[in-house]
Short mmCIF file of C-alpha atoms in Angstrom, two decimals:
data_model
loop_
_atom_site.label_atom_id
_atom_site.label_comp_id
_atom_site.label_asym_id
_atom_site.label_seq_id
_atom_site.Cartn_x
_atom_site.Cartn_y
_atom_site.Cartn_z
CA VAL A 1 24.59 8.92 38.10
CA GLY A 2 22.56 5.72 38.23
CA GLY A 3 19.89 7.36 40.39
CA ILE A 4 16.13 7.71 40.16
CA ASP A 5 14.41 11.00 39.38
CA ARG A 6 10.69 11.81 39.45
CA ASN A 7 8.56 14.80 38.43
CA THR A 8 11.35 17.13 37.32
CA SER A 9 10.51 20.24 35.28
CA VAL A 10 13.22 21.37 32.90
CA SER A 11 12.86 25.10 32.31
CA SER A 12 13.82 27.18 29.29
CA GLY A 13 17.20 26.19 27.94
CA GLY A 14 17.77 23.54 30.63
CA SER A 15 18.93 19.96 30.11
CA GLN A 16 18.45 16.62 31.85
CA TYR A 17 20.96 13.80 31.30
CA VAL A 18 19.82 10.25 32.05
CA LEU A 19 22.99 8.17 32.30
CA ASP A 20 23.81 4.46 32.65
CA GLY A 21 21.59 2.92 35.33
CA GLY A 22 19.57 6.11 35.79
CA THR A 23 15.80 6.46 35.49
CA ALA A 24 13.80 9.64 34.98
CA THR A 25 10.01 9.52 35.36
CA ASN A 26 7.39 12.17 34.56
CA THR A 27 9.86 14.78 33.40
CA LYS A 28 8.31 17.90 31.83
CA LEU A 29 10.30 19.88 29.27
CA GLY A 30 9.70 23.61 28.82
CA VAL A 31 10.73 25.92 25.97
CA ASN A 32 14.10 24.84 24.54
CA GLY A 33 14.37 22.10 27.19
CA TRP A 34 16.40 18.95 26.49
CA GLN A 35 16.40 15.41 27.82
CA MET A 36 19.37 13.23 26.86
CA VAL A 37 18.83 9.50 27.43
CA ASN A 38 22.24 7.86 27.14
CA GLU A 39 23.30 4.20 26.99
CA GLY A 40 21.83 2.32 29.95
CA GLY A 41 19.49 5.19 30.84
CA THR A 42 15.69 5.01 30.97
CA ALA A 43 13.10 7.79 30.60
CA VAL A 44 9.45 7.10 31.43
CA SER A 45 6.48 9.36 30.65
CA THR A 46 8.38 12.43 29.60
CA THR A 47 6.14 15.27 28.37
CA LEU A 48 7.42 17.79 25.83
CA ASN A 49 5.38 20.95 26.30
CA GLY A 50 7.66 23.86 25.48
CA LEU A 51 8.33 25.01 21.94
CA ASN A 52 11.53 23.53 20.50
CA SER A 53 12.00 21.03 23.33
CA HIS A 54 13.68 17.74 22.45
CA VAL A 55 14.30 14.21 23.72
CA ILE A 56 17.38 12.39 22.42
CA VAL A 57 17.44 8.62 22.93
CA SER A 58 20.96 7.43 22.15
CA SER A 59 22.12 3.88 21.40
CA GLY A 60 21.44 1.70 24.43
CA GLY A 61 18.96 4.19 25.90
CA VAL A 62 15.27 3.47 26.45
CA ALA A 63 12.26 5.80 26.47
CA SER A 64 8.64 4.87 27.06
CA ASN A 65 5.29 6.66 27.07
CA THR A 66 6.76 9.92 25.79
CA ASN A 67 4.21 12.64 25.01
CA ILE A 68 5.30 14.77 22.05
CA ASN A 69 3.31 17.97 21.66
CA SER A 70 3.19 20.91 19.23
CA GLY A 71 6.57 22.26 18.16
CA THR A 72 8.55 19.51 19.91
CA ALA A 73 10.41 16.39 18.80
CA GLU A 74 11.82 13.09 19.97
CA HIS A 75 14.93 11.74 18.22
CA VAL A 76 15.55 8.02 18.67
CA ARG A 77 19.20 7.65 17.68
CA GLY A 78 20.04 3.98 17.99
CA GLY A 79 17.98 3.56 21.16
CA VAL A 80 14.57 2.04 21.75
CA ASP A 81 11.26 3.81 22.25
CA TYR A 82 7.98 2.32 23.50
CA SER A 83 4.43 3.68 23.23
CA ALA A 84 5.11 7.32 22.38
CA THR A 85 2.16 9.62 21.64
CA ILE A 86 2.77 12.14 18.87
CA ASN A 87 0.26 14.97 18.88
CA SER A 88 -0.52 17.79 16.42
CA GLN A 89 2.64 19.42 15.04
CA GLY A 90 4.84 17.14 17.10
CA GLY A 91 7.42 14.87 15.49
CA GLN A 92 9.25 11.64 16.21
CA TYR A 93 12.41 10.70 14.28
CA VAL A 94 13.44 7.04 14.32
CA GLU A 95 16.97 7.10 13.01
CA ASN A 96 19.50 4.54 11.80
CA GLY A 97 19.75 1.60 14.20
CA ALA A 98 16.79 2.73 16.33
CA THR A 99 13.50 0.92 16.98
CA ALA A 100 10.14 2.30 18.09
CA TYR A 101 7.24 0.13 19.23
CA ASN A 102 3.51 0.76 19.62
CA GLY A 103 3.51 4.51 19.02
CA THR A 104 0.34 6.52 18.36
CA VAL A 105 0.34 9.35 15.83
CA ASN A 106 -2.63 11.66 16.27
CA ILE A 107 -4.06 14.27 13.89
CA GLY A 108 -1.32 16.59 12.68
CA GLY A 109 1.48 14.54 14.20
CA THR A 110 4.32 12.98 12.19
CA GLN A 111 6.47 9.90 12.67
CA ASN A 112 9.56 9.81 10.46
CA ILE A 113 11.43 6.54 9.93
CA ASP A 114 14.88 7.14 8.50
CA SER A 115 16.90 4.60 6.52
CA GLY A 116 18.01 1.93 8.97
CA GLY A 117 15.26 2.77 11.47
CA THR A 118 12.42 0.40 12.37
CA VAL A 119 8.90 1.03 13.67
CA ILE A 120 6.65 -1.81 14.81
CA ASN A 121 2.89 -1.74 15.42
CA ALA A 122 2.30 2.00 15.16
CA ILE A 123 -1.24 3.38 15.18
CA LEU A 124 -1.92 6.30 12.85
CA SER A 125 -4.97 8.02 14.27
CA GLY A 126 -5.17 10.89 11.82
CA GLY A 127 -1.41 11.48 11.67
CA ARG A 128 1.29 10.72 9.10
CA GLN A 129 4.08 8.16 8.98
CA ASN A 130 6.96 8.74 6.55
CA VAL A 131 8.75 5.46 5.86
CA ASN A 132 12.28 5.55 4.50
CA GLY A 133 13.27 2.65 6.76
CA ILE A 134 11.06 -0.26 7.85
CA ALA A 135 7.50 -0.11 9.21
CA SER A 136 5.78 -3.31 10.28
CA GLY A 137 2.22 -3.80 11.48
CA THR A 138 1.10 -0.17 11.13
CA GLN A 139 -2.64 0.49 11.45
CA VAL A 140 -3.92 3.45 9.41
CA TYR A 141 -7.21 5.04 10.44
CA SER A 142 -9.40 7.85 9.07
CA GLY A 143 -7.47 10.92 7.98
CA ALA A 144 -4.11 9.21 8.43
CA GLN A 145 -1.52 8.46 5.78
CA GLN A 146 1.49 6.17 5.51
CA VAL A 147 4.00 7.33 2.86
CA VAL A 148 6.68 4.86 1.75
CA ALA A 149 9.57 6.11 -0.40
CA TRP A 150 13.32 6.16 -1.05
CA GLY A 151 13.93 2.50 -0.31
CA GLY A 152 11.47 2.33 2.58
CA VAL A 153 9.52 -0.86 3.25
CA ALA A 154 6.07 -1.20 4.83
CA GLN A 155 4.99 -4.69 5.89
CA GLU A 156 1.62 -5.98 7.08
CA THR A 157 -0.05 -2.56 7.17
CA ILE A 158 -3.82 -2.36 7.71
CA VAL A 159 -5.53 0.56 5.95
CA ASN A 160 -8.98 1.29 7.33
CA SER A 161 -11.81 3.57 6.19
CA GLY A 162 -10.57 7.07 5.40
CA GLY A 163 -6.92 6.06 5.66
CA SER A 164 -4.36 5.82 2.86
CA GLN A 165 -1.03 4.21 2.03
CA VAL A 166 1.18 5.72 -0.69
CA ALA A 167 4.35 4.21 -2.18
CA TYR A 168 6.60 5.94 -4.73
CA SER A 169 10.28 6.42 -5.66
CA ALA A 170 11.50 2.90 -4.74
CA GLY A 171 9.13 2.58 -1.80
CA ARG A 172 7.79 -0.95 -1.27
CA THR A 173 4.77 -2.41 0.47
CA SER A 174 4.05 -6.06 1.23
CA GLY A 175 1.16 -7.77 2.94
CA THR A 176 -1.05 -4.68 3.24
CA THR A 177 -4.77 -5.19 3.88
CA VAL A 178 -7.01 -2.43 2.52
CA ASN A 179 -10.44 -2.47 4.12
CA SER A 180 -13.66 -0.74 3.06
CA GLY A 181 -13.10 2.98 2.52
CA GLY A 182 -9.32 2.64 2.58
CA ILE A 183 -7.05 3.44 -0.36
CA GLN A 184 -3.62 2.27 -1.47
CA ILE A 185 -1.68 4.23 -4.11
CA ALA A 186 1.45 3.21 -6.01
CA GLY A 187 2.97 6.26 -7.70
CA ARG A 188 5.85 6.20 -10.14
CA GLY A 189 8.60 3.94 -8.83
CA GLY A 190 6.41 2.44 -6.11
CA ASN A 191 6.12 -1.34 -5.78
CA MET A 192 3.37 -3.29 -4.02
CA SER A 193 3.09 -7.06 -3.53
CA ASN A 194 0.96 -9.62 -1.72
CA ASN A 195 -1.67 -7.10 -0.67
CA ILE A 196 -5.37 -7.81 -0.07
CA ILE A 197 -8.01 -5.34 -1.26
CA ASN A 198 -11.28 -6.10 0.49
CA SER A 199 -14.79 -5.05 -0.51
CA GLY A 200 -15.02 -1.26 -0.60
CA GLY A 201 -11.24 -0.87 -0.64
CA THR A 202 -9.29 0.65 -3.54
CA GLN A 203 -5.81 0.20 -4.97
CA ASN A 204 -4.63 2.79 -7.52
CA LEU A 205 -1.54 2.10 -9.61
CA ALA A 206 -0.68 5.54 -10.97
CA GLY A 207 2.64 4.65 -12.54
CA GLY A 208 3.58 2.09 -9.89
CA ASN A 209 3.76 -1.69 -10.07
CA THR A 210 2.02 -4.43 -8.18
CA THR A 211 2.29 -8.23 -8.07
CA SER A 212 0.46 -11.11 -6.40
CA ASN A 213 -2.37 -9.09 -4.89
CA ILE A 214 -5.81 -10.47 -4.09
CA ILE A 215 -8.80 -8.30 -4.97
CA ASN A 216 -11.52 -9.58 -2.64
CA GLY A 217 -14.46 -7.47 -3.72
CA GLY A 218 -12.40 -4.29 -3.92
CA VAL A 219 -11.24 -2.26 -6.92
CA GLN A 220 -7.82 -2.09 -8.56
CA ASN A 221 -7.23 0.78 -11.00
CA ILE A 222 -4.16 0.64 -13.28
CA SER A 223 -3.08 3.77 -15.17
CA ALA A 224 -0.26 6.14 -16.16
CA GLY A 225 2.32 3.47 -16.89
CA GLY A 226 1.31 1.30 -13.94
CA SER A 227 1.30 -2.48 -14.19
CA ALA A 228 -0.43 -5.35 -12.40
CA THR A 229 1.04 -8.84 -12.65
CA ASP A 230 -0.10 -12.17 -11.16
CA ASN A 231 -3.04 -10.69 -9.28
CA THR A 232 -6.23 -12.58 -8.45
CA VAL A 233 -9.62 -10.89 -8.79
CA ASN A 234 -12.23 -12.73 -6.75
CA SER A 235 -16.02 -12.47 -6.45
CA GLY A 236 -17.23 -8.87 -6.54
CA GLY A 237 -13.75 -7.58 -7.35
CA THR A 238 -12.93 -5.31 -10.28
CA GLN A 239 -9.67 -4.64 -12.10
CA ASN A 240 -9.82 -1.54 -14.30
CA VAL A 241 -7.01 -1.25 -16.85
CA LEU A 242 -7.05 2.44 -17.75
CA GLN A 243 -5.01 4.77 -19.97
CA SER A 244 -1.40 3.51 -20.25
CA GLY A 245 -2.14 0.71 -17.77
CA PHE A 246 -0.90 -2.82 -18.25
CA ALA A 247 -2.32 -6.07 -16.80
CA VAL A 248 -0.53 -9.39 -17.34
CA ASN A 249 -1.02 -12.94 -16.01
CA ASN A 250 -3.91 -12.02 -13.76
CA ILE A 251 -6.65 -14.48 -12.81
CA ILE A 252 -10.29 -13.37 -12.87
CA ASN A 253 -12.50 -15.68 -10.84
CA ASN A 254 -16.27 -16.14 -10.43
CA SER A 255 -18.15 -12.79 -10.44
CA GLY A 256 -14.90 -10.89 -10.88
CA VAL A 257 -14.52 -8.34 -13.68
CA GLN A 258 -11.59 -7.04 -15.69
CA ASN A 259 -12.33 -3.88 -17.69
CA ILE A 260 -9.82 -2.75 -20.31
CA ALA A 261 -10.53 0.89 -21.13
CA ASN A 262 -9.13 3.28 -23.73
CA GLY A 263 -5.34 3.02 -23.81
CA GLY A 264 -5.22 0.01 -21.49
CA MET A 265 -3.77 -3.40 -22.38
CA ALA A 266 -4.41 -6.87 -20.96
CA VAL A 267 -2.06 -9.74 -21.85
CA SER A 268 -2.14 -13.43 -20.89
CA ASN A 269 -4.88 -13.15 -18.30
CA THR A 270 -7.16 -16.05 -17.36
CA VAL A 271 -10.94 -15.61 -17.21
CA ASN A 272 -12.50 -18.40 -15.19
CA SER A 273 -16.10 -19.57 -14.72
CA GLY A 274 -18.52 -16.74 -14.01
CA ALA A 275 -15.91 -14.07 -14.67
CA LEU A 276 -15.96 -11.30 -17.29
CA GLN A 277 -13.27 -9.60 -19.32
CA ASN A 278 -14.65 -6.49 -21.00
CA ILE A 279 -12.62 -4.73 -23.69
CA GLU A 280 -13.94 -1.22 -24.13
CA ALA A 281 -13.31 1.31 -26.91
CA GLY A 282 -9.57 1.82 -27.31
CA GLY A 283 -8.71 -1.13 -25.08
CA ILE A 284 -6.57 -4.07 -26.24
CA ALA A 285 -6.64 -7.71 -25.06
CA VAL A 286 -3.97 -10.12 -26.30
CA SER A 287 -3.35 -13.83 -25.62
CA ASN A 288 -5.93 -14.21 -22.87
CA ASN A 289 -7.49 -17.55 -21.90
CA ILE A 290 -11.28 -17.72 -21.63
CA ARG A 291 -12.06 -20.89 -19.72
CA ASN A 292 -15.21 -22.89 -19.04
CA GLY A 293 -17.96 -20.49 -17.99
CA GLY A 294 -15.84 -17.39 -18.58
CA THR A 295 -16.79 -14.58 -20.96
CA GLN A 296 -14.80 -12.09 -23.03
CA VAL A 297 -16.70 -9.16 -24.52
CA ILE A 298 -15.05 -6.99 -27.17
CA SER A 299 -17.16 -3.84 -27.29
CA SER A 300 -17.31 -1.21 -30.02
CA GLY A 301 -13.83 0.18 -30.61
CA GLY A 302 -12.18 -2.58 -28.59
CA THR A 303 -9.53 -4.89 -30.03
CA GLY A 304 -8.59 -8.50 -29.32
CA ALA A 305 -5.84 -10.72 -30.69
CA ASN A 306 -4.54 -14.26 -30.19
CA ASN A 307 -7.02 -15.06 -27.46
CA ILE A 308 -7.91 -18.68 -26.66
CA VAL A 309 -11.50 -19.67 -25.92
CA GLU A 310 -11.57 -23.04 -24.18
CA SER A 311 -14.43 -25.50 -23.79
CA GLY A 312 -17.40 -23.76 -22.18
CA GLY A 313 -15.91 -20.31 -22.68
CA THR A 314 -17.52 -17.55 -24.74
CA GLN A 315 -16.13 -14.66 -26.77
CA ASN A 316 -18.60 -11.98 -27.83
CA ILE A 317 -17.56 -9.48 -30.49
CA SER A 318 -20.03 -6.60 -30.36
CA SER A 319 -20.86 -4.20 -33.16
CA GLY A 320 -17.73 -2.17 -33.86
CA GLY A 321 -15.45 -4.60 -32.03
CA THR A 322 -12.52 -6.32 -33.76
CA THR A 323 -10.45 -9.40 -33.01
CA PHE A 324 -7.61 -11.16 -34.82
CA SER A 325 -6.18 -14.68 -34.85
CA ASP A 326 -8.15 -16.13 -31.96
CA ALA A 327 -8.43 -19.86 -31.31
CA ILE A 328 -11.81 -21.39 -30.49
CA LEU A 329 -11.18 -24.80 -28.99
CA GLY A 330 -13.61 -27.70 -28.81
CA GLY A 331 -16.66 -26.65 -26.82
CA GLY A 332 -15.74 -22.96 -27.01
CA ALA A 333 -17.87 -20.32 -28.70
CA GLN A 334 -17.20 -17.13 -30.65
CA ILE A 335 -20.22 -14.94 -31.34
CA VAL A 336 -19.73 -12.14 -33.87
CA SER A 337 -22.54 -9.58 -33.82
CA SER A 338 -23.64 -7.43 -36.73
CA ASN A 339 -20.80 -5.07 -37.68
CA GLY A 340 -18.42 -6.96 -35.43
CA VAL A 341 -15.20 -8.22 -37.04
CA ALA A 342 -13.28 -11.48 -36.48
CA ILE A 343 -10.23 -12.04 -38.68
CA SER A 344 -8.23 -15.27 -39.10
CA THR A 345 -10.01 -17.17 -36.36
CA GLU A 346 -9.11 -20.83 -35.93
CA VAL A 347 -12.09 -22.94 -34.96
CA ALA A 348 -11.07 -26.37 -33.72
CA SER A 349 -13.15 -29.52 -33.89
CA GLY A 350 -16.18 -29.06 -31.66
CA GLY A 351 -15.68 -25.29 -31.50
CA ASN A 352 -18.43 -22.93 -32.59
CA GLN A 353 -18.28 -19.63 -34.44
CA THR A 354 -21.56 -17.77 -34.96
CA VAL A 355 -21.60 -14.81 -37.35
#
């Protein structure tokens, strides 16, 4: 009790108890071996080699540099874990009241964060992180996946090429950065906010919701009942509003594009200088603002209504396109091509309608 142990091997069915004031270093666990790190105890560089071997880190216990191999598991139950390595078919469970820092999850490994558990600055190097608690500062690399659900929260995640982040069933993400080749997915019930989608990155809203994201050259796809609100699409960025997708109060800036496809709807968006809003066949655009230098194109089969074209803005109604009750303010322009239809347009003083 309270002693120091080094280089112990725990054979099949054996147990090691690390009690208050005790330290165990370089312990190796064989088949069905157990290490119990109790309050005030410390375990350093434990290796789990044997099938069904386990480390239990209780409240007040500390483990660091644990190596978790195939068929083994570490359970952090109110204690603290530092710098664990979780290898193929190994698992770490961060339970209620526990915290794990700086872990690495390799290919085939899994880190599970239960409700009330917290993981900070994990590296997913091909492995998987299941977030039902809180994950902060996770880095997701090629082949790795972070899954956020059931009230889990992921903050400040970085998703790199080949990596993915998925949120569904009341899972929430905030402050994620999606880099080139990375993907972020909001399934039904997932919520994402304040994320950044960089050039080459993708955000898919397949029934989930997102607010206040910045699309910096990346792509945002909205479908299957998904919605995007108060997002900003910057130069080179694209927002695609697909079947059953909904986009509201978004801002499209210079060289950004918003495409409204069949079954998609865009409401109260702002199209700034150099930006394009394109309403394709079956798409609907309502109450959008086309500002100086911005362009709205209503293509064949597309529909617009109650849009406002401000000074220097342009609305083009292509052949087969239809728009209703738009307002063309002074200095704005509405151009209606052959077989295009504009109904009940209001053209203010200095506005221009060309038919």
